[in-house]
Short mmCIF file of N, CA, C and O in Angstrom, two decimals:
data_model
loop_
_atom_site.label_atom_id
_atom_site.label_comp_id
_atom_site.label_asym_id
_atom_site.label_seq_id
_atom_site.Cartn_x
_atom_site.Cartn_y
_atom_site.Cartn_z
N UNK A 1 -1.09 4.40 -42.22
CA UNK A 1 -0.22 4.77 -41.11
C UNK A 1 -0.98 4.87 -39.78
O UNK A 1 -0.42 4.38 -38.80
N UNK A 2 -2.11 5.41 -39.63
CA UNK A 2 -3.31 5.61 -38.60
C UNK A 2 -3.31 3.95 -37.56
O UNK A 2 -2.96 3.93 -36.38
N UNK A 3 -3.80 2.61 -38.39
CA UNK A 3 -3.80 1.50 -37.79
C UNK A 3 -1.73 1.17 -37.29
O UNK A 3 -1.15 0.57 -36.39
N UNK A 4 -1.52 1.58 -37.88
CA UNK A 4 -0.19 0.82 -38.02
C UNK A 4 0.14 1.96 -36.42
O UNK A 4 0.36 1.24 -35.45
N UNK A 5 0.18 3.02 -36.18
CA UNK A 5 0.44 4.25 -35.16
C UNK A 5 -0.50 3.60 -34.12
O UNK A 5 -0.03 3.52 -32.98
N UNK A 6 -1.63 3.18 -34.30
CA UNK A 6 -2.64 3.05 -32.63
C UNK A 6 -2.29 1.53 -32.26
O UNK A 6 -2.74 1.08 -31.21
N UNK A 7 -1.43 0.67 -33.15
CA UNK A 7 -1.08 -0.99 -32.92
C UNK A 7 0.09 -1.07 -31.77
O UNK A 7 0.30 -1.79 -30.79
N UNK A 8 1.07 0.56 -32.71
CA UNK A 8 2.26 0.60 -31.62
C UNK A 8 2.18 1.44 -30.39
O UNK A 8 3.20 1.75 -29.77
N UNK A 9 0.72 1.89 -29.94
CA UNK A 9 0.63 2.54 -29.29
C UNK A 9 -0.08 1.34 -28.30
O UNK A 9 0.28 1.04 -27.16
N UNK A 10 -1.11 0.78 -29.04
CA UNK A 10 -1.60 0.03 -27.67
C UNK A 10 -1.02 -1.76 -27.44
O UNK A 10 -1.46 -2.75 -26.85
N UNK A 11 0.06 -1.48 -28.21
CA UNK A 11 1.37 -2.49 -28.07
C UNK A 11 2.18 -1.99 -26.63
O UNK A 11 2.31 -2.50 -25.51
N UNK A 12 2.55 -0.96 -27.14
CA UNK A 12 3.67 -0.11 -25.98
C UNK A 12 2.64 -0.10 -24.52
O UNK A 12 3.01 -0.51 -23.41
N UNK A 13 1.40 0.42 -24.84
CA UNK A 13 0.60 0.50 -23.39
C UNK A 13 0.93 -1.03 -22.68
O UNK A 13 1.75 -1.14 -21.77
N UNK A 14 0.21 -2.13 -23.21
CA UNK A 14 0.34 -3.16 -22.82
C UNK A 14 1.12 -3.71 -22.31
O UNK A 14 0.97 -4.49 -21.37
N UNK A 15 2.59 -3.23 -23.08
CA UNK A 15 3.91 -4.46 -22.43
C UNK A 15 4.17 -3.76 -20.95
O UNK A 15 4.79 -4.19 -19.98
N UNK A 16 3.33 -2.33 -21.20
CA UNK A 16 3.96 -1.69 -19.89
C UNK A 16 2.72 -1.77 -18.26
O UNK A 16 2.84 -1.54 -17.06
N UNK A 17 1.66 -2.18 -19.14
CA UNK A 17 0.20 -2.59 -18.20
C UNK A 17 -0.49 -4.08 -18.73
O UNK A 17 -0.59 -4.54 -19.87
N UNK A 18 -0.89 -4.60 -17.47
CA UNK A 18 -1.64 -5.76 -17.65
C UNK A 18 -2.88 -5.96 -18.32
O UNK A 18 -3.89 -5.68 -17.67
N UNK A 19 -3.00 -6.34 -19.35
CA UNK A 19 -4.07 -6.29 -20.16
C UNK A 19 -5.41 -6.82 -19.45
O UNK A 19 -6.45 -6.37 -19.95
N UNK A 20 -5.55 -7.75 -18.30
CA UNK A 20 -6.42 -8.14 -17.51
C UNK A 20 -6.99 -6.97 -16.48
O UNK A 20 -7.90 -7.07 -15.66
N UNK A 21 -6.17 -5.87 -16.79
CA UNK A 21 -6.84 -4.42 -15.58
C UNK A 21 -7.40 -3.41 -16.13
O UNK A 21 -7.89 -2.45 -15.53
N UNK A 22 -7.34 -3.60 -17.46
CA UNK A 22 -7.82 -2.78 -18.73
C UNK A 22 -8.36 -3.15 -19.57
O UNK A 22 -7.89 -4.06 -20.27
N UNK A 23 -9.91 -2.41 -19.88
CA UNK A 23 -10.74 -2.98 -21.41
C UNK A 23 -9.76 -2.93 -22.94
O UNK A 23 -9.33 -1.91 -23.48
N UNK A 24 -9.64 -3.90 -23.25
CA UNK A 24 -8.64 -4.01 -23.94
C UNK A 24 -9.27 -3.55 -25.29
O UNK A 24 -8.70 -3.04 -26.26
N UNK A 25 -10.17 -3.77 -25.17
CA UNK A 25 -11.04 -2.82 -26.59
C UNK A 25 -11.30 -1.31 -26.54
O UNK A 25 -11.54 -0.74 -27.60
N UNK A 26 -11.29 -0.62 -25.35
CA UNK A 26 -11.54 1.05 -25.08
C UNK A 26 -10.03 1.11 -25.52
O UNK A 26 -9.78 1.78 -26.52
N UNK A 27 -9.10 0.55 -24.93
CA UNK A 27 -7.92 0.78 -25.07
C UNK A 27 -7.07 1.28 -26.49
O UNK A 27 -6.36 2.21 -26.87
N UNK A 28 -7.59 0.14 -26.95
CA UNK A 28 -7.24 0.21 -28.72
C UNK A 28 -8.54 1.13 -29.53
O UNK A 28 -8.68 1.46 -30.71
N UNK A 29 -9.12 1.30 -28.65
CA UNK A 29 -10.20 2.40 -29.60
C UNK A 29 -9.65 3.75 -29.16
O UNK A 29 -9.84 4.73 -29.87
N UNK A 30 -8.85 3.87 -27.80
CA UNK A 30 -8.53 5.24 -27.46
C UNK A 30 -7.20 5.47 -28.39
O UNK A 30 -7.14 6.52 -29.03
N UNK A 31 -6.39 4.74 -28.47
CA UNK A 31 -4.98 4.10 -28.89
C UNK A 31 -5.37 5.04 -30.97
O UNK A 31 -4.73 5.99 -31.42
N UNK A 32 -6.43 4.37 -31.61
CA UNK A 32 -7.14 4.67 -32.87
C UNK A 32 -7.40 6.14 -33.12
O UNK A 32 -7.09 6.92 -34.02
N UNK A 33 -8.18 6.23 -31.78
CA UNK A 33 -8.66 7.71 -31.60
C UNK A 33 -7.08 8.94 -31.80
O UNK A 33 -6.72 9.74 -32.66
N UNK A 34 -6.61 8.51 -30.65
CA UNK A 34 -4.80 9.32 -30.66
C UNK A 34 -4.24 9.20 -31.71
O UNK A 34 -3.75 10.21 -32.21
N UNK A 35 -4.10 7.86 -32.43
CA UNK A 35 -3.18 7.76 -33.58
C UNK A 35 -4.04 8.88 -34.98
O UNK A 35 -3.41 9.63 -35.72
N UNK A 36 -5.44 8.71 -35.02
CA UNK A 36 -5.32 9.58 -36.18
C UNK A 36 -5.66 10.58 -36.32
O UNK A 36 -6.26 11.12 -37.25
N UNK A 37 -4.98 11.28 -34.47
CA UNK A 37 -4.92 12.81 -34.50
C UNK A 37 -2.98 12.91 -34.83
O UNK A 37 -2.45 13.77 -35.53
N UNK A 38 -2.31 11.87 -34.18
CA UNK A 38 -0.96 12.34 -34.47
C UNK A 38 -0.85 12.42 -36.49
O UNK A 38 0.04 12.98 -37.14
N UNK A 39 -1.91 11.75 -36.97
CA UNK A 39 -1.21 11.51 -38.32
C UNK A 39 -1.75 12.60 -39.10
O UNK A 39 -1.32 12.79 -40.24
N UNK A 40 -2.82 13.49 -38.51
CA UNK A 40 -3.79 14.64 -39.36
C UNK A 40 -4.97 14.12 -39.65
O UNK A 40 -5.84 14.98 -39.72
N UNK A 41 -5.53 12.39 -39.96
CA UNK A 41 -6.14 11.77 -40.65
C UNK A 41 -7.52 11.96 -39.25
O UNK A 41 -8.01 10.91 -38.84
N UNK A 42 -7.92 13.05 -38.75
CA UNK A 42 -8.26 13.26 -37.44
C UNK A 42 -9.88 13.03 -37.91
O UNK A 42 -10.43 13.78 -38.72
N UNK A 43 -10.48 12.02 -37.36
CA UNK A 43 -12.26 12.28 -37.49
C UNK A 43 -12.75 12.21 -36.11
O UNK A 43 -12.39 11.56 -35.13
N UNK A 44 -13.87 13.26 -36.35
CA UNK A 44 -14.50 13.18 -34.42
C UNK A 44 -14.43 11.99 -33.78
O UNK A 44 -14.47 10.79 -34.03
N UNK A 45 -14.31 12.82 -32.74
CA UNK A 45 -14.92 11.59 -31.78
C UNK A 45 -15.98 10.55 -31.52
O UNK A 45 -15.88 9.59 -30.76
N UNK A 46 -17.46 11.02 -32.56
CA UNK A 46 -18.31 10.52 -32.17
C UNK A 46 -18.12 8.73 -33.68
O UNK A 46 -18.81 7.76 -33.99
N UNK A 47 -17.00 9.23 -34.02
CA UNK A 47 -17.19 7.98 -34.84
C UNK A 47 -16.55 6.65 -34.79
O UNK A 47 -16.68 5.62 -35.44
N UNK A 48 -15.55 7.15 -33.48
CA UNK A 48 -14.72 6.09 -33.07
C UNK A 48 -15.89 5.52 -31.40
O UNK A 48 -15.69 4.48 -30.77
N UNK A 49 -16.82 6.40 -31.13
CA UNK A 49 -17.84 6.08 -30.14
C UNK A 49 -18.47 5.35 -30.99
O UNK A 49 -18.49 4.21 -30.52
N UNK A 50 -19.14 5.40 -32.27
CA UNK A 50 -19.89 4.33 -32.81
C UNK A 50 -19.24 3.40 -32.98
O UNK A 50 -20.00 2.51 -32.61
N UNK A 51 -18.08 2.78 -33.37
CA UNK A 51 -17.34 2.19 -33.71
C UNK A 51 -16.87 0.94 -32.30
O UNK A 51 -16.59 -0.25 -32.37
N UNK A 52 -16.95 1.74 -31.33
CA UNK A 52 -16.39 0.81 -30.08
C UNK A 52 -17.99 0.49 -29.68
O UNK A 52 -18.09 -0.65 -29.23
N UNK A 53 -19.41 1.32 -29.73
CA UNK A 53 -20.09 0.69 -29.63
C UNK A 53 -21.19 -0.62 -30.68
O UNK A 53 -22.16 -1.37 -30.66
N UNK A 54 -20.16 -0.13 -31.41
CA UNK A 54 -20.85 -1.79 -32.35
C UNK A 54 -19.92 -2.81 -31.93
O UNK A 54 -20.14 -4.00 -31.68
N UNK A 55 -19.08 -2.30 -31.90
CA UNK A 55 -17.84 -3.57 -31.49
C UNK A 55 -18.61 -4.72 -30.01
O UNK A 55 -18.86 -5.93 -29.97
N UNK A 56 -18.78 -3.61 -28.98
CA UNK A 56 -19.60 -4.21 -28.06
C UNK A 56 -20.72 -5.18 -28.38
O UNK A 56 -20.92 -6.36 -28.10
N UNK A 57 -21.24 -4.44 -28.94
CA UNK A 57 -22.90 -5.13 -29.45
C UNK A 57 -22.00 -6.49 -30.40
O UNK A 57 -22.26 -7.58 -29.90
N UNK A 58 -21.27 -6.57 -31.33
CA UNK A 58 -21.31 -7.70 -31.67
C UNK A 58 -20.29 -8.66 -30.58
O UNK A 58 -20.15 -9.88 -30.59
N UNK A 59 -19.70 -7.72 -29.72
CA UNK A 59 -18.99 -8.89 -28.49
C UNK A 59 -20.36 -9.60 -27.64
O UNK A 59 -20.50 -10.78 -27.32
N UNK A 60 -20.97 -8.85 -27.50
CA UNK A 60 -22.44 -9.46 -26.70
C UNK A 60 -23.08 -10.46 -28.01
O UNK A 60 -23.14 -11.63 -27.63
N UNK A 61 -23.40 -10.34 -28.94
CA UNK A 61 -23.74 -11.47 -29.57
C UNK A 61 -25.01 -10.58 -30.15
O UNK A 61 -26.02 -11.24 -30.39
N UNK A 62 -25.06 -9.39 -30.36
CA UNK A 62 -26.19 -8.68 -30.62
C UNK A 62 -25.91 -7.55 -31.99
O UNK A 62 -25.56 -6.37 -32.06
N UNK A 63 -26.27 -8.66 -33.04
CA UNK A 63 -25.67 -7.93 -34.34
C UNK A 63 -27.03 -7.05 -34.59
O UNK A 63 -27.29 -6.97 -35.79
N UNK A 64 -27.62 -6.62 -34.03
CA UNK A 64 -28.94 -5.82 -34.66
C UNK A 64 -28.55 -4.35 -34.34
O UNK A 64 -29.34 -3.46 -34.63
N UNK A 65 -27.49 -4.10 -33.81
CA UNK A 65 -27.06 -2.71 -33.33
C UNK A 65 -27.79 -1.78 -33.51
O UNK A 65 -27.98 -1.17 -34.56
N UNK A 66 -28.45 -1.55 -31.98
CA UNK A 66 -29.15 -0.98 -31.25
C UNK A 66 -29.08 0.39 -31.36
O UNK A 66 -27.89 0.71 -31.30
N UNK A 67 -30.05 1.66 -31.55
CA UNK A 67 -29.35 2.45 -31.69
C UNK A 67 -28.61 3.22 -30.10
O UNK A 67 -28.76 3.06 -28.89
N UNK A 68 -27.65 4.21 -31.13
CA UNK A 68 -26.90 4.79 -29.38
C UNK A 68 -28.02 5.94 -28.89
O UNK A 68 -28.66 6.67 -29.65
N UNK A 69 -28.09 5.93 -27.73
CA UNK A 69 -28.37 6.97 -26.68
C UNK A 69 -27.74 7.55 -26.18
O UNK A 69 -26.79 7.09 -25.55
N UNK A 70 -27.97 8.60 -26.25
CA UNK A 70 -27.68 10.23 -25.76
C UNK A 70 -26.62 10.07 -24.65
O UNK A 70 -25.43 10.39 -24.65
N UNK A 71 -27.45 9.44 -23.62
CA UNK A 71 -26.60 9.31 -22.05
C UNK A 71 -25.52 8.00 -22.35
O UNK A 71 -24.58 7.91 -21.56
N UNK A 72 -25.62 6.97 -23.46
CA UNK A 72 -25.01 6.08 -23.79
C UNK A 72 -23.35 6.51 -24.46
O UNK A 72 -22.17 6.25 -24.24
N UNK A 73 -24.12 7.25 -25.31
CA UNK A 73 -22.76 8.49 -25.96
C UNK A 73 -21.67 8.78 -25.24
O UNK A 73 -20.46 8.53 -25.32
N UNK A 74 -22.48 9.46 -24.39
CA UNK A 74 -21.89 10.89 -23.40
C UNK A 74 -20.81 9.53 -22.50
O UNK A 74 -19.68 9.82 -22.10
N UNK A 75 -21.26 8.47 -22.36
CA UNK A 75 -20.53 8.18 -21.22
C UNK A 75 -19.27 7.61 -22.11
O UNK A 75 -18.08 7.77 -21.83
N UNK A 76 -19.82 6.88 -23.30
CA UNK A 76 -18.59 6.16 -23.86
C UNK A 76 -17.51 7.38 -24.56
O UNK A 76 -16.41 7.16 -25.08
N UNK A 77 -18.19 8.66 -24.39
CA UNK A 77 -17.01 9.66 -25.20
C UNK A 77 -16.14 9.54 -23.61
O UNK A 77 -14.96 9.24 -23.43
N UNK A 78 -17.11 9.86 -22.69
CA UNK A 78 -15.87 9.94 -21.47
C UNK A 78 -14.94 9.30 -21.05
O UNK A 78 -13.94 9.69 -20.44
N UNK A 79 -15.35 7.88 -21.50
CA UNK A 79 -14.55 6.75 -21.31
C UNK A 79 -13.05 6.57 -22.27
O UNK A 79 -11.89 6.25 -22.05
N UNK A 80 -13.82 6.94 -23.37
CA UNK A 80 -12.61 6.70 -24.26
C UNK A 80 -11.58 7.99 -23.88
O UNK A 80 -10.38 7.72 -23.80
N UNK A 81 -11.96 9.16 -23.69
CA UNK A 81 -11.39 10.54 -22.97
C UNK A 81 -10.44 9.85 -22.30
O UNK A 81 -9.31 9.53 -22.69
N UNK A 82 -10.90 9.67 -21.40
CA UNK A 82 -10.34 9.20 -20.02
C UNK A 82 -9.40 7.79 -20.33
O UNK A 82 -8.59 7.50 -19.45
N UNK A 83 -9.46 6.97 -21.46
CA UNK A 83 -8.31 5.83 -21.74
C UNK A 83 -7.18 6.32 -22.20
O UNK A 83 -6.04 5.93 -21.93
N UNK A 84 -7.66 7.57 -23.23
CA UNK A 84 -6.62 8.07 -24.06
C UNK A 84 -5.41 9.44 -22.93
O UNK A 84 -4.50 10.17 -23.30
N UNK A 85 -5.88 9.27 -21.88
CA UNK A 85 -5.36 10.30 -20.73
C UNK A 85 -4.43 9.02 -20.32
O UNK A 85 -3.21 9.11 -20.51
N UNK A 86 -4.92 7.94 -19.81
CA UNK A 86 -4.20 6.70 -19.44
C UNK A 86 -3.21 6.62 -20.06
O UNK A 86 -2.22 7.16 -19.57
N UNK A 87 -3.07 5.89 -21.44
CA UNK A 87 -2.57 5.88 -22.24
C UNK A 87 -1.24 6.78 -22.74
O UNK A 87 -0.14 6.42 -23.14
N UNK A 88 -1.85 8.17 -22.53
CA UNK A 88 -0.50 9.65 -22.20
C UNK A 88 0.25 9.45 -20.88
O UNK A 88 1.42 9.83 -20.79
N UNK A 89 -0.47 8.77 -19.71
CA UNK A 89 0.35 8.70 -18.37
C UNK A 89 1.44 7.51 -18.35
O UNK A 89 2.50 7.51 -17.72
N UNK A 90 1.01 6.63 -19.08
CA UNK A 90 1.88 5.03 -19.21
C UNK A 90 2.74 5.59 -20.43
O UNK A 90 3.86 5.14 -20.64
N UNK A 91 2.28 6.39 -21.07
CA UNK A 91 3.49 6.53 -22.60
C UNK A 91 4.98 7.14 -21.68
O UNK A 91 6.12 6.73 -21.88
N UNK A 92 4.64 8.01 -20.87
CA UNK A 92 5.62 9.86 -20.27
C UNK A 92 5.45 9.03 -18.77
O UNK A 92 5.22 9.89 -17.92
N UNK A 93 5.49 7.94 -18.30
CA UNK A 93 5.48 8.10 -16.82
C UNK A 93 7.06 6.95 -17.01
O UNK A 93 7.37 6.12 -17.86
N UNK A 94 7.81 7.52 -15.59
CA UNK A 94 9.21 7.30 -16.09
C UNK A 94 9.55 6.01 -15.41
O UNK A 94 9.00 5.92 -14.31
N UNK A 95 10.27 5.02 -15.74
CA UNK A 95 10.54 3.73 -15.38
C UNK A 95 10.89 3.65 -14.00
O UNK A 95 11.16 2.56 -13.49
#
């Protein structure tokens, strides 16, 4: 239910925002993150941060995944923070 909840979530974001103005991968990792707090199936944050940063590393072409840094962390927790706030403003912001 978790994938199937963050598909219709960063389905719904999309039809309602241009996917060219938004990392479309933070998006669906923030989208992941939300969905499997609505379902209970809730794991920290720092594992959906590993998760979007391997994703990166193999979008760059760099399967040796590097390890994360501290200040590397900190920024991608903020980021994803800050998509999943997006994400609440485009769900509740009124036509």
């Amino acid at each position: 239910p978790t994938i199937s909840t963050a598909m219709l979530i960063s389905s719904y974001f999309f039809i309602k925002k241009d996917y060219l103005e938004y990392d479309r991968y933070l998006i669906c990792t923030a989208a992941l993150f939300m969905a499997s707090k609505l379902n209970n199936e809730h794991k920290g944050i720092e594992f959906f941060v590993l998760s979007y940063f391997k994703l990166l590393n193999k979008i760059k072409g760099n399967d040796t995944n590097p390890p994360l840094q501290n200040d590397e962390k900190n920024e991608l927790i903020t980021k994803i923070i800050n998509s999943e706030m997006i994400i609440f403003k485009v769900m509740f912001e009124n036509e």
